[in-house]
Amino acid sequence: MIDVKTIRKDFLIFQNNPDLVFLDNASTTQKPQSVIDTLSHYYENYNANIHRGIYQIAEKATAAYEKTRDNVKEFIGAKDRRSIVFTKGTTESINLVANSWGGENLKPGDEVLITEMEHHSNIIPWQLICKRTGANLKYIPINEDGSLDLSDPEKYFTINTKIVCVIHQSNVFGTINPIAEIVKLAHEVGALVLVDGAQSTPHHKVNVSELNCDFFAFSGHKMLGPTGVGVLYAKPELLEAMHPFLGGGEMIRKVTMEESTWNDIPWKFEAGTPNIAQVIGLGSAIDYINKIGRENITEYETELLKYAQEKLQSIPGINIYGTVKDKGAVFSFNVENIHPHDVAHILDTYGIAIRAGHHCAQPIMKKLNIAATNRASFYIYNTLGEIDQLVNGLIKTVELFN
Ligand code: C6P
């Protein structure tokens, strides 16, 4: 079980901001001292470019960077370290697949299947590539409770479907989607599957081999790591067949004035100087999460979510979005007759940080016929007491407007 008091001591931000109640973890998480120290240690002791220098600190930097690749491989249950490509984040990972795989493999009449629950990062790259290639973009609809409507799969999974791109855990509803079922439906019609794991990877045990997905994307900053680093997992044979996304240093084998050949995977997809410190910092974040244990994280967050659900439901005029049983610790809601931005602003005056807006998921807002929601999202350092503070803040907000 999680010892939240001890955990909070690892996060200096809470000592430096004693009144801060940080409930915007789906947006980004705070960083433990071990991750911050790892970044400083790299810059203070062995800052050098990787894969190039043959002097000692460059070799040390390269080894630390590549060690994180092994760390990530184990963390997500990949079979092959060549499957792990470092990117800037989930957004870049999906753009890489849309451009490199989609640009090469999609043609007019093909279908890209996504869902109405996607973050813009898993919509826009597909809209762009569909426009470029003449492929069609189709959406699996969602139900009122925030679940996917998979009642009529033949309507969506067809012989024209070439790739299915689906969010693992919704950043608005918290819904955890049935990826194994979706992978099965997609593979039956010969389509690939890309999973957006930005919201699942920080909170649950993820095993890409068991899921049998073809691509999996996530961001370091949502799982205690630095900004500017993320991962694309892909089956090696897919990466081998795909063209490079970005061209430049390190991704080549031989360059002539006329043409070039490419480095081995995964480096074929890591052009230029990567975010070295951030990648090494991600390794440290994974170590921290492993020390706590992901089953413990899921268990603790479920407790937080249950407590929040019970407490928040009792506030008059509250509407909760995303009521499925299988969900992560993300809580979207509105308060009757009070704009979400006003709610978030008033809560901020009590030191409570939540997010208000469309959460980069405008198709969901359209489906629910609302402009925005409030969203509280939890992580390992949040406490039941902070949920009480949120509830008290909301009660005061309601009183203020009545
Ligand atoms: N969602 C939120 O507050 P990047 O920016 O590349 O690290 O992650 C993008 C992204 C992709 N998919 C999902 C499911 C996400 O939730 C996000 C980021 C943040 O919900 C910022 S909008």
XYZ file of C-alpha atoms and ligand atoms in Angstrom:
424
model
C 0.000 0.000 0.000
C 1.076 3.561 -0.610
C 2.527 5.705 2.158
C 1.406 9.052 0.805
C 3.069 11.066 3.595
C 6.476 9.637 2.715
C 5.844 10.044 -1.002
C 4.978 13.724 -0.613
C 8.368 14.338 1.000
C 9.964 13.400 -2.343
C 8.164 16.279 -4.079
C 9.737 19.588 -3.084
C 7.031 21.518 -4.922
C 4.650 20.724 -2.064
C 7.093 22.019 0.542
C 7.692 25.147 -1.547
C 3.920 25.664 -2.034
C 2.370 24.439 1.217
C -1.139 25.524 0.205
C -1.074 23.907 -3.234
C -3.671 21.213 -3.901
C -2.566 19.912 -7.266
C -5.383 18.045 -9.016
C -4.351 18.485 -12.655
C -2.250 15.379 -13.063
C -3.823 14.322 -16.359
C -2.260 17.467 -17.763
C 1.192 16.938 -16.278
C 2.558 15.493 -13.048
C 4.967 16.877 -10.484
C 8.527 15.548 -10.388
C 10.183 13.701 -7.492
C 13.574 14.927 -6.300
C 15.263 11.821 -7.729
C 14.202 12.839 -11.262
C 15.305 16.454 -10.759
C 18.622 15.211 -9.325
C 19.135 12.910 -12.304
C 18.783 15.873 -14.690
C 21.205 18.020 -12.634
C 23.637 15.142 -12.241
C 23.799 14.656 -16.011
C 24.422 18.351 -16.695
C 26.861 18.728 -13.795
C 28.875 15.552 -14.415
C 28.676 14.036 -17.885
C 26.888 16.397 -20.272
C 27.889 15.339 -23.786
C 26.221 14.398 -27.045
C 25.428 10.709 -27.505
C 26.308 8.087 -30.123
C 29.094 10.365 -31.403
C 31.905 11.114 -28.937
C 34.539 8.518 -28.156
C 35.616 10.206 -24.956
C 34.553 9.067 -21.510
C 31.687 11.408 -20.637
C 30.114 10.917 -24.096
C 30.225 7.175 -23.613
C 28.699 7.567 -20.169
C 25.893 9.725 -21.584
C 25.244 7.230 -24.384
C 25.126 4.347 -21.924
C 22.670 6.189 -19.646
C 20.439 7.116 -22.606
C 20.418 3.554 -23.932
C 19.832 2.148 -20.439
C 16.540 4.043 -20.378
C 15.560 2.234 -23.558
C 15.953 -1.078 -21.712
C 14.103 0.391 -18.778
C 11.166 1.414 -20.983
C 11.180 -1.955 -22.736
C 10.728 -3.756 -19.406
C 8.246 -1.163 -18.127
C 5.781 -1.687 -20.984
C 6.454 -5.386 -21.558
C 8.022 -5.035 -24.999
C 10.002 -8.001 -26.313
C 12.661 -6.111 -28.237
C 14.572 -2.925 -27.339
C 14.507 -1.983 -31.056
C 10.763 -1.353 -30.584
C 11.403 1.663 -28.353
C 11.748 5.001 -30.163
C 12.297 8.147 -28.106
C 10.193 11.103 -29.225
C 9.140 14.429 -27.726
C 5.895 12.964 -26.427
C 2.660 11.226 -27.349
C 1.832 13.891 -29.927
C 5.076 13.394 -31.819
C 4.811 9.599 -31.561
C 1.390 9.616 -33.237
C 2.513 12.098 -35.884
C 5.456 9.814 -36.614
C 3.146 6.859 -37.295
C 0.621 8.920 -39.266
C 3.355 10.317 -41.518
C 5.787 7.424 -41.834
C 3.358 4.533 -41.855
C 0.229 6.376 -43.070
C 2.044 8.383 -45.752
C 3.362 5.175 -47.253
C 0.466 2.768 -46.760
C -2.808 4.707 -47.041
C -4.524 5.254 -50.362
C -7.912 6.553 -51.574
C -10.769 4.431 -50.245
C -8.793 3.132 -47.250
C -10.198 3.838 -43.814
C -8.566 5.092 -40.651
C -10.773 4.227 -37.680
C -10.556 6.335 -34.535
C -13.094 7.062 -31.784
C -15.146 10.035 -30.691
C -13.215 9.889 -27.412
C -9.798 10.786 -28.821
C -7.536 13.592 -27.720
C -6.763 16.000 -30.569
C -3.295 14.384 -30.754
C -4.965 11.248 -32.065
C -7.338 13.083 -34.409
C -5.406 15.836 -36.179
C -2.481 13.724 -37.460
C -5.031 11.348 -39.006
C -7.104 14.166 -40.493
C -3.938 15.554 -42.079
C -2.727 12.250 -43.487
C -6.209 11.271 -44.719
C -6.398 14.574 -46.605
C -2.966 13.925 -48.135
C -3.603 10.306 -49.136
C -7.351 10.317 -49.931
C -8.133 7.859 -47.125
C -11.340 8.297 -45.094
C -11.510 8.952 -41.368
C -14.232 7.078 -39.466
C -15.228 7.333 -35.810
C -16.461 4.683 -33.378
C -19.210 6.506 -31.440
C -19.359 6.907 -27.676
C -22.224 6.382 -25.250
C -23.526 8.935 -22.746
C -21.683 7.202 -19.888
C -18.327 7.722 -21.593
C -17.905 4.192 -22.932
C -17.233 3.207 -26.529
C -20.202 1.905 -28.476
C -18.831 -1.372 -29.800
C -22.283 -2.895 -30.275
C -22.064 -2.923 -34.061
C -18.419 -3.707 -34.892
C -19.041 -4.826 -38.502
C -20.161 -1.281 -39.269
C -16.748 0.125 -38.346
C -14.198 -2.683 -38.709
C -14.277 -3.481 -42.430
C -11.904 -4.776 -45.084
C -11.156 -1.125 -45.882
C -9.942 -0.409 -42.324
C -6.180 -0.084 -42.404
C -5.436 1.234 -38.935
C -7.443 1.673 -35.735
C -6.215 4.414 -33.378
C -7.667 4.417 -29.915
C -7.144 6.092 -26.578
C -6.338 3.636 -23.761
C -7.656 5.771 -20.901
C -9.777 8.820 -21.715
C -8.357 12.112 -20.440
C -11.925 13.432 -20.057
C -13.980 10.477 -18.788
C -11.248 8.306 -17.330
C -12.763 5.365 -19.248
C -10.360 2.485 -19.761
C -11.075 1.087 -23.199
C -11.111 -2.655 -24.007
C -7.906 -2.618 -26.055
C -7.519 -6.404 -26.324
C -11.035 -6.652 -27.814
C -10.340 -3.781 -30.219
C -7.014 -5.324 -31.284
C -8.821 -8.602 -32.003
C -11.517 -6.876 -34.083
C -8.893 -4.865 -35.992
C -6.543 -7.768 -36.660
C -9.460 -9.872 -37.915
C -9.920 -7.391 -40.774
C -6.166 -7.027 -41.294
C -5.867 -3.558 -39.706
C -3.104 -2.349 -37.401
C -3.782 -0.797 -33.988
C -2.222 2.285 -32.444
C -2.920 2.861 -28.750
C -2.640 6.322 -27.209
C -1.315 5.405 -23.783
C -0.689 8.947 -22.525
C -3.180 8.545 -19.658
C -2.893 4.828 -18.955
C 0.872 4.299 -18.725
C 1.389 6.482 -15.614
C -1.363 4.766 -13.633
C -1.710 1.119 -14.646
C 0.426 -1.834 -15.553
C 0.752 -1.779 -19.329
C 1.972 -4.753 -21.324
C 2.151 -4.094 -25.054
C 2.965 -7.727 -25.830
C -0.145 -8.942 -24.040
C -2.265 -6.216 -25.645
C -0.731 -7.245 -28.989
C -1.104 -3.692 -30.285
C 1.116 -2.610 -33.166
C 1.945 0.887 -31.926
C 1.757 2.395 -28.444
C 2.494 6.035 -27.561
C 3.035 7.817 -24.243
C 4.626 10.908 -22.653
C 7.208 11.120 -19.871
C 5.869 14.263 -18.230
C 2.560 12.629 -17.262
C 4.410 9.936 -15.303
C 6.751 11.956 -13.051
C 9.326 12.425 -15.822
C 10.571 15.577 -17.533
C 8.773 17.358 -20.351
C 10.138 16.924 -23.873
C 10.389 13.144 -23.845
C 8.001 10.426 -24.885
C 7.994 6.998 -26.427
C 6.718 5.285 -29.503
C 6.567 1.518 -29.177
C 6.191 -0.308 -32.483
C 6.598 -3.895 -33.592
C 10.122 -4.042 -35.066
C 9.013 -5.349 -38.464
C 6.783 -2.282 -38.854
C 9.607 0.113 -37.961
C 11.910 -1.731 -40.387
C 9.422 -1.247 -43.216
C 8.578 2.385 -42.437
C 10.317 5.370 -43.958
C 12.049 7.836 -41.607
C 9.937 10.615 -40.107
C 12.620 13.287 -39.619
C 15.862 13.444 -41.542
C 19.213 14.584 -40.163
C 22.166 13.425 -38.119
C 22.379 9.963 -36.559
C 19.446 8.459 -38.476
C 21.618 7.649 -41.510
C 24.058 4.921 -42.439
C 25.560 6.492 -45.570
C 24.940 9.836 -47.219
C 25.952 10.750 -50.747
C 25.059 13.929 -52.609
C 22.295 12.010 -54.390
C 20.789 9.674 -51.822
C 21.142 8.138 -48.397
C 20.589 4.917 -46.511
C 19.212 4.615 -43.015
C 20.548 3.614 -39.640
C 19.175 0.519 -37.882
C 15.955 0.826 -35.915
C 15.200 2.489 -33.550
C 17.871 5.124 -34.370
C 16.435 5.516 -37.892
C 13.646 7.431 -36.123
C 15.811 9.509 -33.769
C 17.214 12.220 -36.032
C 19.441 14.933 -34.590
C 20.538 15.425 -30.990
C 17.755 13.947 -28.870
C 16.549 15.194 -25.495
C 19.344 13.362 -23.714
C 18.822 14.649 -20.175
C 15.073 14.134 -20.447
C 15.418 10.559 -21.670
C 17.771 9.778 -18.778
C 15.309 11.549 -16.463
C 12.499 9.345 -17.794
C 14.557 6.340 -16.750
C 14.706 7.757 -13.251
C 10.910 8.335 -13.234
C 10.374 4.703 -14.213
C 12.661 3.610 -11.369
C 10.584 5.701 -8.969
C 7.289 4.236 -10.217
C 8.698 0.695 -10.084
C 9.781 1.259 -6.503
C 6.205 2.147 -5.548
C 4.696 -0.566 -7.730
C 2.073 0.034 -10.373
C -0.489 -2.269 -8.770
C -0.157 -0.143 -5.627
C -0.599 3.035 -7.678
C -3.782 1.737 -9.337
C -5.141 0.516 -6.001
C -4.483 3.816 -4.239
C -5.926 5.905 -7.055
C -9.045 3.734 -7.138
C -9.508 4.543 -3.455
C -9.106 8.275 -4.188
C -11.563 8.057 -7.059
C -14.178 6.195 -5.028
C -13.904 8.724 -2.214
C -14.139 11.664 -4.641
C -17.150 10.152 -6.405
C -19.056 9.685 -3.157
C -18.220 13.148 -1.848
C -18.738 15.082 -5.070
C -22.069 13.434 -5.836
C -23.500 15.017 -2.709
C -22.879 18.576 -3.963
C -26.116 20.100 -5.282
C -26.193 20.790 -9.030
C -23.167 18.724 -9.930
C -23.124 16.804 -13.240
C -20.537 14.071 -13.570
C -19.252 12.893 -16.950
C -17.802 9.446 -17.398
C -19.597 7.013 -15.128
C -18.366 3.639 -16.352
C -17.077 1.185 -13.754
C -13.739 0.539 -15.427
C -12.129 3.946 -15.144
C -9.009 5.703 -13.961
C -8.707 8.519 -11.432
C -10.000 11.297 -13.686
C -13.092 13.152 -12.673
C -14.925 15.460 -15.126
C -17.871 17.467 -13.887
C -19.837 20.661 -14.224
C -21.686 22.696 -11.659
C -25.131 23.834 -12.780
C -25.253 27.465 -13.947
C -21.562 28.121 -13.215
C -19.117 28.253 -16.104
C -16.244 25.760 -15.651
C -13.692 28.575 -15.966
C -15.366 30.413 -13.068
C -15.318 27.233 -10.973
C -11.614 26.652 -11.686
C -10.812 30.295 -11.026
C -12.581 30.344 -7.661
C -10.978 27.056 -6.623
C -7.615 28.545 -7.533
C -8.173 31.254 -4.929
C -8.219 28.407 -2.365
C -5.000 26.985 -3.833
C -6.775 24.152 -5.658
C -5.505 23.536 -9.195
C -7.937 21.738 -11.486
C -8.343 22.017 -15.241
C -11.318 23.601 -16.990
C -11.873 23.552 -20.734
C -12.424 21.116 -23.580
C -9.297 19.131 -22.622
C -8.210 18.946 -26.280
C -11.163 16.644 -26.921
C -13.692 18.861 -28.689
C -15.617 15.971 -30.339
C -16.528 14.752 -26.832
C -17.799 18.211 -25.886
C -19.900 18.305 -29.062
C -21.335 14.875 -28.301
C -22.246 15.933 -24.740
C -23.539 19.254 -26.043
C -21.381 21.268 -23.682
C -18.545 23.725 -24.228
C -16.265 22.574 -21.433
C -15.965 20.672 -18.172
C -14.054 20.929 -14.947
C -11.634 18.103 -14.412
C -9.876 16.866 -11.289
C -7.266 14.173 -11.871
C -5.273 12.387 -9.188
C -1.864 10.840 -8.703
C 0.125 9.056 -6.028
C 0.844 12.157 -3.927
C -2.796 13.275 -3.618
C -4.626 12.654 -0.352
C -8.184 12.116 0.840
C -7.779 15.426 2.701
C -7.166 17.198 -0.605
C -10.404 15.747 -1.947
C -12.159 17.168 1.118
C -10.615 20.546 0.276
C -11.908 20.242 -3.294
C -15.396 19.412 -2.048
C -15.383 22.306 0.445
C -14.134 24.641 -2.297
C -16.943 23.537 -4.576
C -19.577 23.976 -1.882
C -18.306 27.530 -1.271
C -18.341 28.175 -5.043
C -21.971 27.045 -5.286
C -22.887 29.296 -2.325
C -21.146 32.259 -3.933
C -23.316 31.974 -7.048
C -26.627 31.443 -5.254
N -3.536 15.675 -22.421
C -4.671 16.922 -20.695
O -4.730 17.837 -19.871
P 1.545 15.400 -25.082
O 1.125 16.825 -25.082
O 2.096 14.977 -26.429
O 2.436 15.016 -23.960
O 0.220 14.534 -24.823
C -0.895 14.711 -25.640
C -1.998 13.809 -25.197
C -2.311 12.720 -25.970
N -3.252 11.847 -25.606
C -3.933 11.989 -24.459
C -4.935 10.986 -24.066
C -3.679 13.099 -23.647
O -4.376 13.233 -22.510
C -2.702 14.047 -24.023
C -2.456 15.259 -23.206
C -3.412 16.797 -21.527
O -5.582 16.115 -20.850
C -3.091 18.094 -22.212
S -4.338 18.583 -23.338
